[in-house]
Amino acid sequence: MLYYLPLLILFVLGGKLAIIDYQTHRLPNRIVGWLTVAQLAALGYLGLEQPDKFRIALVTAIATLVTYSFLFLISRGALGMGDVKFSVPLGLTIGWYAPSDWLLTVLLTFVLAGLVSIIEIVIGRKTWKSKFAFGPYMYLTAILVIVIKLALTD
């Protein structure tokens, strides 16, 4: 049962962050920090019995952080620093449950966010210059990829 604790933590705190980002276009550092600390604590505890898996989660988090940092640098302000910080706890969780799918998760995030933004532009809810909260899509795709991976492997 403890095996699912990191997923539960992500579901609760990540969900709170996704809602805040959707409403305010901000990912508060304090909550992102608590989520990261909670994930490190849960995974560190679980990693006592599976140290290789814990190392893989850390490496996945670093790879995800580097990827989002690069995208932040080339996005000309379209991707925020909050999204980059949020990538760390997401990468930790993906790295624990579905490490081989971390890059797929990043790509699916952009596909989902792009499709939704195009639909919102077409129906007139947003324009090409509107602000767009990216955190909810990061959260949603991470949860979906992890849940699908768990369903396929259990």
Coordinates of N, CA, C and O in Angstrom, one line a residue:
M1 N 0.8 -1.2 0.0 CA 0.0 0.0 0.0 C 0.9 1.3 0.0 O 0.5 2.2 -0.6
L2 N 2.0 1.2 0.7 CA 2.9 2.4 0.7 C 3.5 2.7 -0.6 O 3.9 3.8 -0.9
Y3 N 3.5 1.7 -1.5 CA 4.0 1.8 -2.8 C 3.3 3.0 -3.6 O 3.9 3.6 -4.4
Y4 N 2.0 3.2 -3.3 CA 1.2 4.2 -4.0 C 1.3 5.6 -3.3 O 0.6 6.5 -3.8
L5 N 2.0 5.7 -2.2 CA 2.0 7.0 -1.5 C 2.5 8.1 -2.4 O 1.9 9.2 -2.4
P6 N 3.6 8.0 -3.1 CA 4.0 9.1 -4.0 C 3.0 9.5 -5.0 O 2.8 10.7 -5.3
L7 N 2.2 8.5 -5.5 CA 1.1 8.9 -6.4 C 0.0 9.6 -5.7 O -0.5 10.6 -6.3
L8 N -0.3 9.2 -4.5 CA -1.3 9.9 -3.7 C -0.9 11.3 -3.4 O -1.6 12.3 -3.5
I9 N 0.4 11.5 -3.0 CA 0.9 12.8 -2.8 C 0.8 13.7 -4.0 O 0.4 14.9 -3.9
L10 N 1.2 13.2 -5.1 CA 1.1 13.9 -6.4 C -0.3 14.2 -6.7 O -0.6 15.4 -7.1
F11 N -1.2 13.3 -6.5 CA -2.6 13.5 -6.8 C -3.1 14.7 -6.0 O -3.8 15.6 -6.5
V12 N -2.8 14.7 -4.7 CA -3.4 15.8 -3.8 C -2.7 17.1 -4.0 O -3.3 18.1 -4.4
L13 N -1.4 17.2 -3.8 CA -0.6 18.5 -3.9 C -0.5 18.9 -5.3 O -0.6 20.1 -5.6
G14 N -0.2 18.0 -6.2 CA -0.2 18.4 -7.7 C -1.5 18.9 -8.2 O -1.5 19.8 -9.0
G15 N -2.6 18.2 -7.7 CA -3.9 18.7 -8.1 C -4.2 20.1 -7.6 O -4.8 20.9 -8.3
K16 N -3.8 20.4 -6.4 CA -3.9 21.7 -5.8 C -3.2 22.7 -6.7 O -3.7 23.8 -7.0
L17 N -1.9 22.4 -7.0 CA -1.1 23.2 -7.9 C -1.7 23.5 -9.3 O -1.7 24.6 -9.8
A18 N -2.3 22.4 -9.8 CA -2.9 22.5 -11.2 C -4.1 23.5 -11.1 O -4.3 24.3 -12.0
I19 N -4.9 23.4 -10.1 CA -6.1 24.3 -9.9 C -5.6 25.7 -9.7 O -6.1 26.6 -10.3
I20 N -4.6 25.9 -8.8 CA -4.1 27.3 -8.6 C -3.5 27.9 -9.9 O -3.8 29.0 -10.3
D21 N -2.8 27.1 -10.7 CA -2.2 27.5 -11.9 C -3.3 27.9 -12.9 O -3.2 28.9 -13.6
Y22 N -4.3 27.1 -13.0 CA -5.4 27.3 -13.9 C -6.1 28.6 -13.6 O -6.5 29.4 -14.5
Q23 N -6.3 28.9 -12.3 CA -7.0 30.1 -11.8 C -6.1 31.4 -11.9 O -6.6 32.4 -12.2
T24 N -4.8 31.2 -11.6 CA -4.0 32.4 -11.4 C -2.8 32.5 -12.3 O -2.1 33.5 -12.3
H25 N -2.5 31.4 -13.1 CA -1.3 31.4 -14.0 C -0.1 31.5 -13.2 O 0.9 32.1 -13.6
R26 N -0.1 30.9 -12.0 CA 1.1 30.8 -11.1 C 1.2 29.5 -10.4 O 0.2 28.9 -10.1
L27 N 2.4 29.0 -10.2 CA 2.6 27.8 -9.4 C 3.4 28.2 -8.2 O 4.6 28.5 -8.3
P28 N 2.8 28.4 -7.0 CA 3.5 28.9 -5.9 C 4.7 28.1 -5.4 O 4.5 26.9 -5.3
N29 N 5.8 28.7 -5.2 CA 7.0 28.0 -4.8 C 6.8 27.2 -3.5 O 7.4 26.1 -3.4
R30 N 6.1 27.8 -2.6 CA 5.9 27.1 -1.3 C 5.3 25.7 -1.5 O 5.7 24.7 -1.0
I31 N 4.2 25.6 -2.3 CA 3.5 24.4 -2.5 C 4.4 23.4 -3.4 O 4.4 22.2 -3.2
V32 N 5.0 24.0 -4.4 CA 5.9 23.1 -5.3 C 7.0 22.6 -4.4 O 7.4 21.4 -4.5
G33 N 7.5 23.4 -3.5 CA 8.6 23.0 -2.6 C 8.1 21.8 -1.6 O 8.8 20.8 -1.4
W34 N 6.9 22.0 -1.1 CA 6.3 21.0 -0.2 C 6.1 19.7 -1.0 O 6.3 18.6 -0.4
L35 N 5.6 19.8 -2.2 CA 5.4 18.6 -3.0 C 6.7 17.9 -3.3 O 6.8 16.7 -3.1
T36 N 7.7 18.7 -3.6 CA 9.1 18.1 -3.9 C 9.6 17.4 -2.6 O 10.1 16.3 -2.7
V37 N 9.5 18.1 -1.5 CA 10.0 17.5 -0.2 C 9.2 16.2 0.1 O 9.8 15.2 0.5
A38 N 7.9 16.3 0.0 CA 7.1 15.1 0.3 C 7.4 14.0 -0.6 O 7.5 12.8 -0.2
Q39 N 7.7 14.2 -1.9 CA 8.0 13.2 -2.8 C 9.4 12.6 -2.5 O 9.6 11.4 -2.5
L40 N 10.3 13.4 -2.2 CA 11.7 12.9 -1.8 C 11.6 12.1 -0.5 O 12.3 11.1 -0.4
A41 N 10.8 12.5 0.5 CA 10.7 11.7 1.7 C 10.0 10.4 1.4 O 10.5 9.4 1.9
A42 N 8.9 10.4 0.7 CA 8.2 9.1 0.4 C 9.1 8.2 -0.4 O 9.2 7.0 -0.1
L43 N 9.7 8.7 -1.5 CA 10.5 7.9 -2.3 C 11.8 7.5 -1.6 O 12.3 6.4 -1.8
G44 N 12.3 8.3 -0.8 CA 13.5 8.0 0.0 C 13.2 6.8 0.9 O 14.0 5.9 1.1
Y45 N 12.0 6.9 1.6 CA 11.6 5.8 2.5 C 11.4 4.5 1.7 O 11.9 3.4 2.0
L46 N 10.7 4.6 0.6 CA 10.5 3.4 -0.3 C 11.8 2.9 -0.9 O 12.0 1.7 -1.1
G47 N 12.7 3.9 -1.1 CA 14.0 3.5 -1.7 C 14.9 2.8 -0.8 O 15.9 2.3 -1.3
L48 N 14.6 2.8 0.5 CA 15.4 2.0 1.4 C 15.4 0.5 1.0 O 16.4 -0.2 1.2
E49 N 14.3 0.1 0.5 CA 14.2 -1.3 0.0 C 14.5 -1.5 -1.4 O 14.7 -2.6 -1.9
Q50 N 14.4 -0.4 -2.2 CA 14.7 -0.4 -3.6 C 15.6 0.7 -4.0 O 15.1 1.6 -4.7
P51 N 16.8 0.7 -3.6 CA 17.7 1.8 -3.9 C 17.9 2.1 -5.4 O 18.1 3.3 -5.7
D52 N 18.0 1.1 -6.2 CA 18.2 1.3 -7.6 C 17.0 2.1 -8.2 O 17.2 3.0 -9.0
K53 N 15.8 1.7 -7.8 CA 14.6 2.4 -8.2 C 14.6 3.9 -7.8 O 14.2 4.8 -8.5
F54 N 15.1 4.1 -6.6 CA 15.1 5.5 -6.1 C 16.1 6.3 -6.9 O 15.9 7.5 -7.3
R55 N 17.3 5.7 -7.2 CA 18.3 6.4 -8.1 C 17.7 6.7 -9.4 O 17.9 7.8 -10.0
I56 N 16.9 5.8 -10.0 CA 16.3 6.0 -11.3 C 15.3 7.2 -11.2 O 15.2 8.0 -12.1
A57 N 14.6 7.3 -10.1 CA 13.6 8.4 -9.9 C 14.4 9.7 -9.9 O 13.9 10.7 -10.5
L58 N 15.5 9.7 -9.2 CA 16.3 11.0 -9.1 C 16.8 11.4 -10.5 O 16.8 12.6 -10.9
V59 N 17.3 10.4 -11.2 CA 17.9 10.7 -12.5 C 16.8 11.2 -13.5 O 17.0 12.1 -14.3
T60 N 15.6 10.6 -13.4 CA 14.5 11.0 -14.2 C 14.1 12.4 -13.8 O 13.8 13.2 -14.7
A61 N 14.0 12.7 -12.6 CA 13.7 14.1 -12.2 C 14.7 15.1 -12.7 O 14.3 16.2 -13.2
I62 N 16.0 14.8 -12.7 CA 17.0 15.6 -13.2 C 16.9 15.8 -14.8 O 16.9 16.9 -15.3
A63 N 16.6 14.7 -15.4 CA 16.4 14.7 -16.9 C 15.2 15.6 -17.2 O 15.2 16.4 -18.2
T64 N 14.1 15.5 -16.5 CA 12.9 16.3 -16.7 C 13.2 17.7 -16.4 O 12.8 18.6 -17.2
L65 N 13.9 18.0 -15.3 CA 14.3 19.4 -15.0 C 15.1 20.0 -16.1 O 14.9 21.2 -16.5
V66 N 16.1 19.3 -16.6 CA 17.0 19.8 -17.7 C 16.2 20.1 -18.9 O 16.4 21.1 -19.6
T67 N 15.3 19.2 -19.3 CA 14.4 19.3 -20.4 C 13.6 20.6 -20.3 O 13.5 21.4 -21.3
Y68 N 12.9 20.7 -19.2 CA 12.0 21.9 -19.0 C 12.8 23.2 -18.9 O 12.4 24.3 -19.4
S69 N 14.0 23.1 -18.4 CA 14.9 24.3 -18.3 C 15.3 24.8 -19.7 O 15.3 25.9 -20.0
F70 N 15.6 23.8 -20.5 CA 16.0 24.1 -21.9 C 14.8 24.7 -22.7 O 14.9 25.7 -23.3
L71 N 13.6 24.1 -22.5 CA 12.4 24.6 -23.1 C 12.0 26.0 -22.6 O 11.6 26.9 -23.4
F72 N 12.3 26.3 -21.3 CA 12.1 27.6 -20.7 C 13.0 28.6 -21.5 O 12.5 29.7 -21.8
L73 N 14.2 28.2 -21.7 CA 15.2 29.2 -22.3 C 14.8 29.5 -23.7 O 15.0 30.6 -24.2
I74 N 14.3 28.5 -24.5 CA 14.0 28.8 -25.9 C 12.5 29.2 -26.1 O 12.2 29.6 -27.2
S75 N 11.7 29.3 -25.1 CA 10.3 29.6 -25.3 C 9.9 31.0 -25.3 O 8.8 31.4 -25.6
R76 N 10.9 31.9 -25.0 CA 10.6 33.3 -25.0 C 9.5 33.7 -24.1 O 8.6 34.5 -24.5
G77 N 9.5 33.2 -22.9 CA 8.4 33.5 -21.9 C 7.2 32.7 -22.0 O 6.3 32.9 -21.2
A78 N 7.0 31.9 -23.0 CA 5.8 31.1 -23.1 C 5.7 30.0 -21.9 O 4.6 29.7 -21.5
L79 N 6.8 29.5 -21.5 CA 6.9 28.6 -20.4 C 7.5 29.3 -19.2 O 8.5 30.0 -19.3
G80 N 6.8 29.2 -18.1 CA 7.3 29.9 -16.9 C 8.2 29.1 -16.0 O 8.3 27.9 -16.1
M81 N 8.9 29.8 -15.1 CA 9.9 29.2 -14.2 C 9.1 28.3 -13.2 O 9.7 27.3 -12.8
G82 N 7.9 28.6 -12.9 CA 7.1 27.7 -12.1 C 6.9 26.3 -12.7 O 6.9 25.3 -12.0
D83 N 6.7 26.3 -14.0 CA 6.6 25.0 -14.8 C 7.9 24.2 -14.6 O 7.9 23.0 -14.5
V84 N 9.0 24.9 -14.7 CA 10.3 24.3 -14.6 C 10.5 23.7 -13.2 O 10.9 22.5 -13.1
K85 N 10.1 24.4 -12.2 CA 10.2 23.9 -10.8 C 9.2 22.7 -10.6 O 9.6 21.7 -9.9
F86 N 8.0 22.8 -11.2 CA 7.0 21.8 -11.0 C 7.5 20.5 -11.7 O 7.1 19.4 -11.3
S87 N 8.4 20.6 -12.7 CA 8.9 19.4 -13.4 C 9.7 18.5 -12.4 O 9.7 17.3 -12.7
V88 N 10.2 19.0 -11.4 CA 11.0 18.1 -10.5 C 10.2 17.1 -9.7 O 10.4 15.9 -9.9
P89 N 9.1 17.5 -9.0 CA 8.3 16.5 -8.3 C 7.6 15.6 -9.3 O 7.4 14.4 -9.1
L90 N 7.2 16.1 -10.5 CA 6.6 15.3 -11.5 C 7.6 14.2 -12.0 O 7.3 13.1 -12.2
G91 N 8.8 14.7 -12.3 CA 9.9 13.8 -12.7 C 10.2 12.7 -11.7 O 10.5 11.5 -12.0
L92 N 10.2 13.1 -10.4 CA 10.4 12.1 -9.4 C 9.4 11.0 -9.4 O 9.7 9.8 -9.3
T93 N 8.1 11.4 -9.5 CA 7.0 10.4 -9.5 C 7.0 9.6 -10.7 O 6.8 8.4 -10.7
I94 N 7.2 10.2 -11.9 CA 7.3 9.5 -13.1 C 8.4 8.5 -13.1 O 8.3 7.3 -13.5
G95 N 9.6 9.0 -12.5 CA 10.8 8.1 -12.4 C 10.6 6.9 -11.5 O 11.2 5.9 -11.7
W96 N 9.7 7.0 -10.6 CA 9.4 5.9 -9.7 C 8.5 4.8 -10.4 O 8.7 3.7 -10.3
Y97 N 7.5 5.3 -11.1 CA 6.5 4.4 -11.6 C 6.6 4.1 -13.1 O 6.3 3.0 -13.5
A98 N 7.2 5.1 -13.9 CA 7.2 4.9 -15.3 C 8.4 5.6 -15.9 O 8.3 6.4 -16.8
P99 N 9.6 5.2 -15.4 CA 10.8 6.0 -15.9 C 11.1 6.0 -17.4 O 11.6 6.9 -17.9
S100 N 10.7 4.9 -18.0 CA 11.0 4.9 -19.5 C 10.0 5.7 -20.2 O 10.2 6.0 -21.4
D101 N 9.0 6.3 -19.6 CA 8.0 7.1 -20.2 C 8.1 8.6 -19.9 O 7.2 9.3 -20.2
W102 N 9.2 9.0 -19.3 CA 9.3 10.4 -18.9 C 9.3 11.4 -20.1 O 8.6 12.4 -20.1
L103 N 10.0 11.0 -21.2 CA 10.0 11.9 -22.3 C 8.7 11.9 -23.0 O 8.2 12.9 -23.5
L104 N 8.0 10.7 -23.1 CA 6.7 10.6 -23.7 C 5.7 11.5 -22.9 O 4.9 12.2 -23.5
T105 N 5.9 11.6 -21.6 CA 5.0 12.4 -20.7 C 5.2 13.9 -21.1 O 4.2 14.6 -21.2
V106 N 6.4 14.3 -21.3 CA 6.7 15.7 -21.7 C 6.1 16.0 -23.0 O 5.4 17.0 -23.2
L107 N 6.3 15.1 -24.0 CA 5.7 15.3 -25.3 C 4.2 15.3 -25.3 O 3.6 16.2 -25.9
L108 N 3.6 14.4 -24.5 CA 2.1 14.4 -24.5 C 1.6 15.7 -23.8 O 0.5 16.1 -24.1
T109 N 2.3 16.2 -22.8 CA 1.9 17.5 -22.2 C 1.8 18.6 -23.2 O 0.8 19.3 -23.3
F110 N 2.8 18.7 -24.1 CA 2.7 19.7 -25.1 C 1.6 19.4 -26.2 O 0.9 20.4 -26.6
V111 N 1.4 18.2 -26.5 CA 0.3 17.8 -27.4 C -1.0 18.2 -26.8 O -1.9 18.8 -27.5
L112 N -1.3 17.8 -25.6 CA -2.6 18.0 -24.9 C -2.8 19.5 -24.8 O -3.9 20.1 -25.1
A113 N -1.8 20.2 -24.3 CA -1.9 21.7 -24.1 C -2.1 22.4 -25.4 O -2.9 23.3 -25.5
G114 N -1.4 22.0 -26.5 CA -1.6 22.5 -27.8 C -3.0 22.3 -28.3 O -3.6 23.3 -28.9
L115 N -3.5 21.1 -28.2 CA -4.9 20.8 -28.7 C -5.9 21.6 -28.0 O -6.8 22.2 -28.6
V116 N -5.8 21.7 -26.7 CA -6.8 22.5 -25.9 C -6.7 24.0 -26.2 O -7.7 24.6 -26.4
S117 N -5.5 24.5 -26.4 CA -5.4 25.9 -26.7 C -5.9 26.2 -28.1 O -6.5 27.3 -28.3
I118 N -5.7 25.3 -29.0 CA -6.2 25.5 -30.4 C -7.8 25.5 -30.3 O -8.4 26.4 -30.9
I119 N -8.3 24.6 -29.6 CA -9.8 24.5 -29.4 C -10.3 25.8 -28.8 O -11.3 26.4 -29.2
E120 N -9.6 26.3 -27.7 CA -10.1 27.5 -27.1 C -10.0 28.7 -28.0 O -10.8 29.6 -27.9
I121 N -9.0 28.8 -28.8 CA -8.8 29.9 -29.8 C -10.0 29.8 -30.8 O -10.6 30.8 -31.2
V122 N -10.2 28.6 -31.3 CA -11.2 28.4 -32.4 C -12.6 28.8 -31.8 O -13.4 29.4 -32.5
I123 N -12.9 28.4 -30.6 CA -14.3 28.7 -30.0 C -14.3 30.1 -29.5 O -15.4 30.5 -29.0
G124 N -13.2 30.8 -29.5 CA -13.2 32.2 -29.1 C -13.0 32.5 -27.6 O -13.1 33.6 -27.2
R125 N -12.6 31.5 -26.8 CA -12.4 31.7 -25.4 C -11.0 32.4 -25.2 O -10.8 33.0 -24.2
K126 N -10.1 32.2 -26.1 CA -8.7 32.7 -26.0 C -8.3 33.2 -27.3 O -8.9 32.9 -28.4
T127 N -7.2 34.0 -27.3 CA -6.6 34.5 -28.5 C -5.2 34.0 -28.6 O -4.7 33.4 -27.6
W128 N -4.5 34.3 -29.7 CA -3.1 33.8 -29.8 C -2.2 34.5 -28.7 O -1.1 34.0 -28.4
K129 N -2.6 35.6 -28.2 CA -1.8 36.3 -27.2 C -2.3 36.1 -25.8 O -1.7 36.7 -24.9
S130 N -3.3 35.3 -25.6 CA -3.7 35.0 -24.2 C -2.7 34.2 -23.4 O -1.9 33.5 -23.9
K131 N -2.8 34.5 -22.1 CA -1.9 33.7 -21.2 C -2.5 32.3 -21.1 O -3.7 32.1 -21.2
F132 N -1.6 31.3 -20.8 CA -2.1 29.9 -20.9 C -1.4 29.2 -19.7 O -0.2 29.2 -19.6
A133 N -2.2 28.6 -18.8 CA -1.6 27.8 -17.7 C -1.1 26.5 -18.2 O -1.9 25.7 -18.7
F134 N 0.1 26.2 -18.0 CA 0.7 24.9 -18.5 C 0.7 23.8 -17.4 O 0.7 22.6 -17.7
G135 N 0.8 24.2 -16.2 CA 0.9 23.3 -15.1 C -0.2 22.2 -15.0 O 0.1 21.1 -14.8
P136 N -1.5 22.6 -15.3 CA -2.5 21.6 -15.3 C -2.3 20.5 -16.3 O -2.6 19.3 -16.1
Y137 N -1.7 20.8 -17.4 CA -1.4 19.8 -18.5 C -0.2 18.9 -18.1 O -0.2 17.7 -18.4
M138 N 0.8 19.5 -17.4 CA 1.9 18.7 -16.9 C 1.4 17.7 -15.9 O 1.8 16.6 -15.9
Y139 N 0.5 18.2 -15.0 CA -0.1 17.3 -13.9 C -0.9 16.2 -14.5 O -0.7 15.0 -14.2
L140 N -1.8 16.6 -15.4 CA -2.7 15.6 -16.0 C -2.0 14.5 -16.8 O -2.3 13.4 -16.6
T141 N -1.1 14.9 -17.6 CA -0.4 13.9 -18.4 C 0.5 13.0 -17.5 O 0.6 11.8 -17.7
A142 N 1.1 13.6 -16.5 CA 1.9 12.7 -15.5 C 1.0 11.7 -14.9 O 1.3 10.5 -14.8
I143 N -0.1 12.1 -14.4 CA -1.1 11.2 -13.7 C -1.6 10.2 -14.7 O -1.6 9.0 -14.4
L144 N -1.9 10.6 -15.9 CA -2.4 9.6 -16.9 C -1.4 8.6 -17.3 O -1.7 7.4 -17.3
V145 N -0.2 9.0 -17.5 CA 0.9 8.1 -17.9 C 1.2 7.1 -16.8 O 1.3 5.9 -17.1
I146 N 1.2 7.6 -15.6 CA 1.5 6.7 -14.5 C 0.4 5.7 -14.2 O 0.6 4.5 -14.1
V147 N -0.8 6.2 -14.3 CA -2.0 5.3 -14.1 C -2.1 4.2 -15.2 O -2.3 3.0 -14.9
I148 N -1.9 4.7 -16.4 CA -1.9 3.7 -17.5 C -0.8 2.7 -17.4 O -1.0 1.5 -17.6
K149 N 0.4 3.2 -17.0 CA 1.6 2.2 -16.8 C 1.3 1.2 -15.7 O 1.5 0.1 -15.9
L150 N 0.7 1.7 -14.6 CA 0.4 0.8 -13.5 C -0.7 -0.2 -13.9 O -0.6 -1.4 -13.6
A151 N -1.7 0.3 -14.7 CA -2.7 -0.6 -15.1 C -2.2 -1.7 -16.1 O -2.7 -2.9 -16.0
L152 N -1.3 -1.4 -16.9 CA -0.7 -2.3 -17.8 C 0.3 -3.3 -17.2 O 0.5 -4.4 -17.7
T153 N 0.9 -2.9 -16.1 CA 1.9 -3.8 -15.5 C 1.4 -4.6 -14.3 O 2.0 -5.5 -13.9
D154 N 0.3 -4.2 -13.7 CA -0.3 -4.9 -12.6 C -1.1 -6.1 -13.0 O -1.6 -6.3 -14.1

